[in-house]
Amino acid sequence: MLRTNTSALGFDSLDALHRRLAAFNGFRLTPRLHAHNWEAALAEEQELRLIEGRFVEGERLGVRAWASQAPTDPDQFVAWFETLKADGPGQNDPLFDWLEQHASLEEMVWFLRQEMAGEAGFDDLVALTQVRLPAQAKLELARNYWDEMGQGHPGGMHGPLLERLSDQLGFKPDRNAIWESLALSNLMVALAANRHYTYQSIGALGAIEMTAPWRAEKVNAGLKRLKVGGEARRYYALHATLDVKHSVAWNREVFHSLVADEPAVAQALAEGALLRLRAGERCFRRYRREFRGAFEGSAPSAQQAH
């Protein structure tokens, strides 16, 4: 549950809060040619960054005790981090078995629209996060970024691959997406765009690389069952395999090297991973509620889920 006090921030709901932050992120990350009325825009940005910070700090309170258990020895930290693949928030959620085996095309499209709304752009998040990192970690983020960029080939860029799927299925990202999806995107942008959350951003990105493959595999299988062609499914098929290799390299080259150089960063890295996983878990719970009738009829284990 989010700990954000929405009324104290001038919002009457979490939905209103995250729609405002999502609009702010869309504006501040979009290139512009001119700075019209820049002083007023800067004043508004300061206000929204305060709101963003209070949102993140509220989220951090919810994972701080768990993150404090992360070891500061680099080998032990990587081992601890890898346990999150099985035991972290949202892992093995029954939603994904249901998507693979039972979801209709309409239900799958609704799910994908929410997922796209929560997609902050992994390539851009990596680019923002890598600024002035130590060389070993920076090089691994660069290799990861290059893969996201299709290794220089426009047809292999990961972002457009997801757009290709939406075009094939005839939908656009949902401007009226549920607030949980928007909160996930807002969290990832906040971590990457603020240097005092750099290590949390690294932890969150590493958690994505480690935990995405099993979900991507399930979604890809569900799309295949629904007769969606291989080229349209390529985004999920790719992430079901490539992220496994990314995760191994990330754990070795990024986490291990950073903790070896400065053990104090271990808790921040752990915080970021748990923040991202918990935000994902919150989405999965909401998705299951939206699908309740169909989901409960075909997945009896759903009632035992988190």
Short mmCIF file of C-alpha atoms in Angstrom, two decimals:
data_model
loop_
_atom_site.label_atom_id
_atom_site.label_comp_id
_atom_site.label_asym_id
_atom_site.label_seq_id
_atom_site.Cartn_x
_atom_site.Cartn_y
_atom_site.Cartn_z
CA MET A 1 0.00 0.00 0.00
CA LEU A 2 1.27 3.46 -0.85
CA ARG A 3 2.10 5.55 2.20
CA THR A 4 1.69 8.84 0.35
CA ASN A 5 -0.56 11.34 2.17
CA THR A 6 -2.42 12.57 -0.90
CA SER A 7 -4.51 15.20 0.87
CA ALA A 8 -1.40 16.80 2.35
CA LEU A 9 -0.03 17.11 -1.20
CA GLY A 10 -3.17 18.77 -2.53
CA PHE A 11 -4.69 15.73 -4.26
CA ASP A 12 -7.93 13.97 -3.40
CA SER A 13 -6.78 10.54 -4.60
CA LEU A 14 -3.84 8.44 -5.67
CA ASP A 15 -5.31 8.47 -9.16
CA ALA A 16 -5.17 12.27 -9.32
CA LEU A 17 -1.65 12.34 -7.87
CA HIS A 18 -0.20 9.89 -10.36
CA ARG A 19 -1.92 11.40 -13.36
CA ARG A 20 -0.37 14.74 -12.46
CA LEU A 21 3.08 13.23 -11.98
CA ALA A 22 2.74 11.29 -15.25
CA ALA A 23 1.90 14.52 -17.09
CA PHE A 24 4.87 16.22 -15.45
CA ASN A 25 7.22 13.42 -16.49
CA GLY A 26 5.91 13.51 -20.04
CA PHE A 27 6.68 17.22 -20.16
CA ARG A 28 10.08 17.26 -18.52
CA LEU A 29 11.49 14.36 -20.56
CA THR A 30 10.30 15.66 -23.94
CA PRO A 31 12.87 17.68 -25.95
CA ARG A 32 11.78 21.24 -26.68
CA LEU A 33 13.20 23.96 -28.89
CA HIS A 34 12.25 26.94 -26.74
CA ALA A 35 11.77 27.62 -23.02
CA HIS A 36 8.56 29.61 -23.02
CA ASN A 37 7.81 31.30 -19.70
CA TRP A 38 10.67 29.34 -18.15
CA GLU A 39 10.53 30.99 -14.74
CA ALA A 40 6.92 29.94 -14.16
CA ALA A 41 7.69 26.47 -15.52
CA LEU A 42 10.65 26.15 -13.16
CA ALA A 43 8.53 27.18 -10.17
CA GLU A 44 5.92 24.57 -11.09
CA GLU A 45 8.65 21.97 -11.56
CA GLN A 46 10.00 22.67 -8.08
CA GLU A 47 6.55 22.09 -6.61
CA LEU A 48 6.07 18.85 -8.53
CA ARG A 49 9.53 17.57 -7.65
CA LEU A 50 8.69 18.08 -3.99
CA ILE A 51 5.54 16.03 -4.51
CA GLU A 52 7.55 13.40 -6.37
CA GLY A 53 10.11 13.23 -3.58
CA ARG A 54 7.45 12.77 -0.92
CA PHE A 55 5.92 9.97 -2.98
CA VAL A 56 9.28 8.19 -3.26
CA GLU A 57 10.13 8.71 0.40
CA GLY A 58 6.78 7.23 1.39
CA GLU A 59 7.52 4.21 -0.75
CA ARG A 60 10.99 3.84 0.75
CA LEU A 61 9.50 3.57 4.23
CA GLY A 62 7.68 0.43 3.13
CA VAL A 63 10.85 -1.45 2.10
CA ARG A 64 13.51 0.02 4.38
CA ALA A 65 13.48 -2.76 6.99
CA TRP A 66 13.77 -5.48 4.33
CA ALA A 67 16.49 -3.60 2.46
CA SER A 68 18.50 -3.17 5.66
CA GLN A 69 19.04 -6.94 5.66
CA ALA A 70 21.10 -6.75 2.45
CA PRO A 71 24.73 -7.82 3.08
CA THR A 72 27.56 -5.38 2.39
CA ASP A 73 29.98 -8.07 1.19
CA PRO A 74 29.78 -8.06 -2.65
CA ASP A 75 29.49 -11.84 -3.08
CA GLN A 76 26.90 -12.09 -0.34
CA PHE A 77 25.00 -9.11 -1.71
CA VAL A 78 24.68 -10.67 -5.16
CA ALA A 79 23.51 -13.94 -3.55
CA TRP A 80 20.95 -12.03 -1.46
CA PHE A 81 19.76 -10.10 -4.50
CA GLU A 82 19.28 -13.28 -6.51
CA THR A 83 16.90 -14.67 -3.87
CA LEU A 84 14.46 -11.93 -4.88
CA LYS A 85 13.85 -13.78 -8.14
CA ALA A 86 11.92 -16.39 -6.15
CA ASP A 87 10.96 -14.57 -2.96
CA GLY A 88 10.62 -10.92 -3.96
CA PRO A 89 7.28 -9.08 -4.14
CA GLY A 90 5.11 -10.15 -7.06
CA GLN A 91 7.20 -13.15 -8.08
CA ASN A 92 5.35 -16.17 -9.45
CA ASP A 93 2.09 -14.25 -9.40
CA PRO A 94 -0.67 -16.54 -10.77
CA LEU A 95 -1.81 -13.76 -13.09
CA PHE A 96 0.81 -14.81 -15.62
CA ASP A 97 -0.20 -18.46 -15.77
CA TRP A 98 -3.71 -17.20 -16.45
CA LEU A 99 -2.53 -14.86 -19.20
CA GLU A 100 -0.62 -17.73 -20.77
CA GLN A 101 -3.44 -20.26 -20.64
CA HIS A 102 -6.82 -18.55 -20.39
CA ALA A 103 -6.98 -14.81 -21.15
CA SER A 104 -9.07 -13.76 -24.13
CA LEU A 105 -7.65 -11.41 -26.74
CA GLU A 106 -9.67 -8.54 -25.26
CA GLU A 107 -8.30 -9.28 -21.79
CA MET A 108 -4.76 -9.58 -23.11
CA VAL A 109 -5.06 -6.22 -24.88
CA TRP A 110 -6.29 -4.56 -21.68
CA PHE A 111 -3.30 -5.99 -19.83
CA LEU A 112 -0.88 -4.81 -22.52
CA ARG A 113 -2.34 -1.32 -22.50
CA GLN A 114 -1.68 -1.08 -18.76
CA GLU A 115 1.82 -2.47 -19.15
CA MET A 116 2.63 0.08 -21.84
CA ALA A 117 1.34 2.87 -19.59
CA GLY A 118 3.74 1.67 -16.90
CA GLU A 119 6.67 1.44 -19.33
CA ALA A 120 8.97 4.37 -18.64
CA GLY A 121 11.48 3.40 -21.35
CA PHE A 122 14.25 1.13 -20.11
CA ASP A 123 16.76 2.62 -22.54
CA ASP A 124 16.16 6.17 -21.32
CA LEU A 125 16.22 5.09 -17.67
CA VAL A 126 19.60 3.42 -18.20
CA ALA A 127 20.91 6.51 -19.99
CA LEU A 128 19.84 8.80 -17.15
CA THR A 129 21.18 6.48 -14.46
CA GLN A 130 24.67 5.86 -15.89
CA VAL A 131 25.86 9.47 -15.62
CA ARG A 132 29.26 9.61 -13.83
CA LEU A 133 29.14 6.04 -12.55
CA PRO A 134 32.44 4.20 -12.01
CA ALA A 135 33.87 2.74 -15.21
CA GLN A 136 33.04 -0.95 -14.68
CA ALA A 137 29.40 -0.33 -13.88
CA LYS A 138 29.10 2.35 -16.56
CA LEU A 139 30.43 0.02 -19.25
CA GLU A 140 27.88 -2.67 -18.39
CA LEU A 141 25.06 -0.14 -18.51
CA ALA A 142 26.43 0.97 -21.88
CA ARG A 143 26.34 -2.60 -23.21
CA ASN A 144 22.81 -2.97 -21.93
CA TYR A 145 21.79 0.31 -23.53
CA TRP A 146 23.30 -0.76 -26.85
CA ASP A 147 21.19 -3.91 -26.81
CA GLU A 148 18.11 -1.79 -26.06
CA MET A 149 19.08 0.23 -29.13
CA GLY A 150 19.11 -2.89 -31.29
CA GLN A 151 22.91 -2.63 -31.46
CA GLY A 152 22.53 0.25 -33.90
CA HIS A 153 19.77 -1.24 -36.06
CA PRO A 154 16.45 0.64 -35.96
CA GLY A 155 14.46 -2.55 -36.53
CA GLY A 156 15.91 -4.11 -33.39
CA MET A 157 15.26 -1.22 -31.00
CA HIS A 158 13.22 -2.53 -28.10
CA GLY A 159 10.87 0.43 -27.69
CA PRO A 160 9.57 0.33 -31.27
CA LEU A 161 9.15 -3.45 -30.97
CA LEU A 162 6.55 -2.86 -28.27
CA GLU A 163 4.87 -0.23 -30.44
CA ARG A 164 4.78 -2.76 -33.26
CA LEU A 165 2.82 -5.15 -31.06
CA SER A 166 0.28 -2.47 -30.18
CA ASP A 167 -0.09 -1.53 -33.84
CA GLN A 168 -0.67 -5.17 -34.77
CA LEU A 169 -3.36 -5.52 -32.12
CA GLY A 170 -4.89 -2.15 -32.94
CA PHE A 171 -4.48 -0.23 -29.69
CA LYS A 172 -2.57 2.70 -28.28
CA PRO A 173 -1.23 3.18 -24.74
CA ASP A 174 -4.15 3.88 -22.42
CA ARG A 175 -4.33 7.53 -21.39
CA ASN A 176 -6.85 6.43 -18.77
CA ALA A 177 -4.60 3.72 -17.39
CA ILE A 178 -5.07 2.62 -13.80
CA TRP A 179 -3.09 4.63 -11.27
CA GLU A 180 -1.01 1.62 -10.25
CA SER A 181 0.53 1.46 -13.73
CA LEU A 182 1.18 5.19 -13.71
CA ALA A 183 2.74 4.91 -10.24
CA LEU A 184 5.16 2.29 -11.53
CA SER A 185 6.32 4.56 -14.35
CA ASN A 186 6.45 7.60 -12.05
CA LEU A 187 8.61 5.68 -9.59
CA MET A 188 11.13 4.59 -12.22
CA VAL A 189 11.44 8.10 -13.66
CA ALA A 190 11.84 9.61 -10.19
CA LEU A 191 14.68 7.24 -9.33
CA ALA A 192 16.52 7.79 -12.61
CA ALA A 193 16.02 11.55 -12.82
CA ASN A 194 17.29 12.42 -9.33
CA ARG A 195 20.96 11.79 -8.60
CA HIS A 196 20.29 11.17 -4.90
CA TYR A 197 18.33 8.07 -5.98
CA THR A 198 20.97 6.81 -8.42
CA TYR A 199 21.70 3.60 -6.52
CA GLN A 200 18.00 2.91 -6.02
CA SER A 201 17.59 3.31 -9.78
CA ILE A 202 20.41 0.83 -10.42
CA GLY A 203 18.77 -1.66 -8.05
CA ALA A 204 15.37 -1.19 -9.69
CA LEU A 205 16.76 -1.66 -13.21
CA GLY A 206 18.67 -4.75 -12.11
CA ALA A 207 15.48 -6.17 -10.63
CA ILE A 208 13.72 -5.70 -13.95
CA GLU A 209 16.46 -7.57 -15.80
CA MET A 210 16.37 -10.44 -13.33
CA THR A 211 12.62 -10.90 -12.99
CA ALA A 212 11.24 -9.94 -16.40
CA PRO A 213 12.09 -13.15 -18.34
CA TRP A 214 9.53 -15.46 -16.69
CA ARG A 215 6.75 -12.90 -17.14
CA ALA A 216 7.76 -12.19 -20.74
CA GLU A 217 7.78 -15.93 -21.49
CA LYS A 218 4.24 -16.32 -20.14
CA VAL A 219 2.90 -13.31 -22.04
CA ASN A 220 4.59 -14.46 -25.25
CA ALA A 221 3.03 -17.91 -24.87
CA GLY A 222 -0.38 -16.36 -24.27
CA LEU A 223 -0.06 -14.17 -27.36
CA LYS A 224 1.01 -17.18 -29.41
CA ARG A 225 -2.04 -19.10 -28.16
CA LEU A 226 -4.17 -16.19 -29.35
CA LYS A 227 -2.63 -16.45 -32.85
CA VAL A 228 -0.59 -13.26 -32.64
CA GLY A 229 2.25 -13.52 -35.18
CA GLY A 230 5.89 -13.98 -34.28
CA GLU A 231 7.04 -10.56 -35.49
CA ALA A 232 4.41 -8.81 -33.38
CA ARG A 233 5.40 -10.94 -30.38
CA ARG A 234 9.10 -10.26 -30.83
CA TYR A 235 9.36 -7.82 -27.90
CA TYR A 236 8.21 -10.45 -25.40
CA ALA A 237 10.05 -13.32 -27.08
CA LEU A 238 13.28 -11.31 -26.96
CA HIS A 239 12.92 -10.32 -23.31
CA ALA A 240 12.19 -13.89 -22.30
CA THR A 241 15.78 -14.80 -23.24
CA LEU A 242 18.01 -11.73 -23.58
CA ASP A 243 17.27 -10.39 -20.10
CA VAL A 244 18.60 -13.61 -18.56
CA LYS A 245 22.05 -12.80 -19.94
CA HIS A 246 21.67 -9.15 -19.02
CA SER A 247 20.88 -10.06 -15.43
CA VAL A 248 23.95 -12.26 -15.00
CA ALA A 249 26.19 -9.51 -16.35
CA TRP A 250 24.40 -6.81 -14.33
CA ASN A 251 24.85 -8.71 -11.07
CA ARG A 252 28.55 -9.33 -11.75
CA GLU A 253 29.64 -6.09 -13.39
CA VAL A 254 27.35 -3.57 -11.71
CA PHE A 255 26.22 -4.78 -8.29
CA HIS A 256 29.37 -6.66 -7.35
CA SER A 257 31.70 -3.88 -8.43
CA LEU A 258 29.71 -1.08 -6.77
CA VAL A 259 29.38 -2.87 -3.44
CA ALA A 260 33.06 -3.88 -3.54
CA ASP A 261 34.04 -0.24 -4.05
CA GLU A 262 31.60 1.20 -1.50
CA PRO A 263 29.74 -1.25 0.78
CA ALA A 264 27.41 1.50 1.98
CA VAL A 265 25.54 1.47 -1.35
CA ALA A 266 24.21 -2.05 -0.74
CA GLN A 267 21.11 -0.90 1.13
CA ALA A 268 20.23 1.69 -1.52
CA LEU A 269 20.59 -0.92 -4.28
CA ALA A 270 18.37 -3.29 -2.30
CA GLU A 271 15.83 -0.53 -1.71
CA GLY A 272 15.58 0.15 -5.43
CA ALA A 273 15.01 -3.50 -6.26
CA LEU A 274 12.31 -3.85 -3.63
CA LEU A 275 10.64 -0.59 -4.64
CA ARG A 276 10.37 -1.78 -8.25
CA LEU A 277 9.18 -5.26 -7.35
CA ARG A 278 6.59 -3.96 -4.91
CA ALA A 279 5.26 -1.47 -7.48
CA GLY A 280 4.93 -4.35 -9.95
CA GLU A 281 3.18 -6.50 -7.37
CA ARG A 282 0.68 -3.69 -6.78
CA CYS A 283 -0.09 -3.70 -10.51
CA PHE A 284 -0.54 -7.47 -10.61
CA ARG A 285 -3.02 -7.35 -7.72
CA ARG A 286 -5.05 -4.68 -9.47
CA TYR A 287 -4.99 -6.59 -12.75
CA ARG A 288 -6.36 -9.66 -11.01
CA ARG A 289 -9.15 -7.60 -9.47
CA GLU A 290 -10.06 -6.26 -12.92
CA PHE A 291 -10.13 -9.79 -14.32
CA ARG A 292 -11.78 -11.28 -11.23
CA GLY A 293 -14.69 -13.11 -12.83
CA ALA A 294 -12.69 -14.72 -15.62
CA PHE A 295 -9.57 -15.16 -13.53
CA GLU A 296 -11.20 -16.87 -10.57
CA GLY A 297 -13.14 -19.16 -12.86
CA SER A 298 -10.00 -20.53 -14.47
CA ALA A 299 -7.31 -20.05 -11.80
CA PRO A 300 -8.41 -21.36 -8.40
CA SER A 301 -5.02 -20.52 -6.90
CA ALA A 302 -5.67 -16.80 -7.34
CA GLN A 303 -7.25 -16.52 -3.91
CA GLN A 304 -3.98 -17.72 -2.41
CA ALA A 305 -1.97 -15.03 -4.18
CA HIS A 306 -0.43 -12.07 -2.37
#
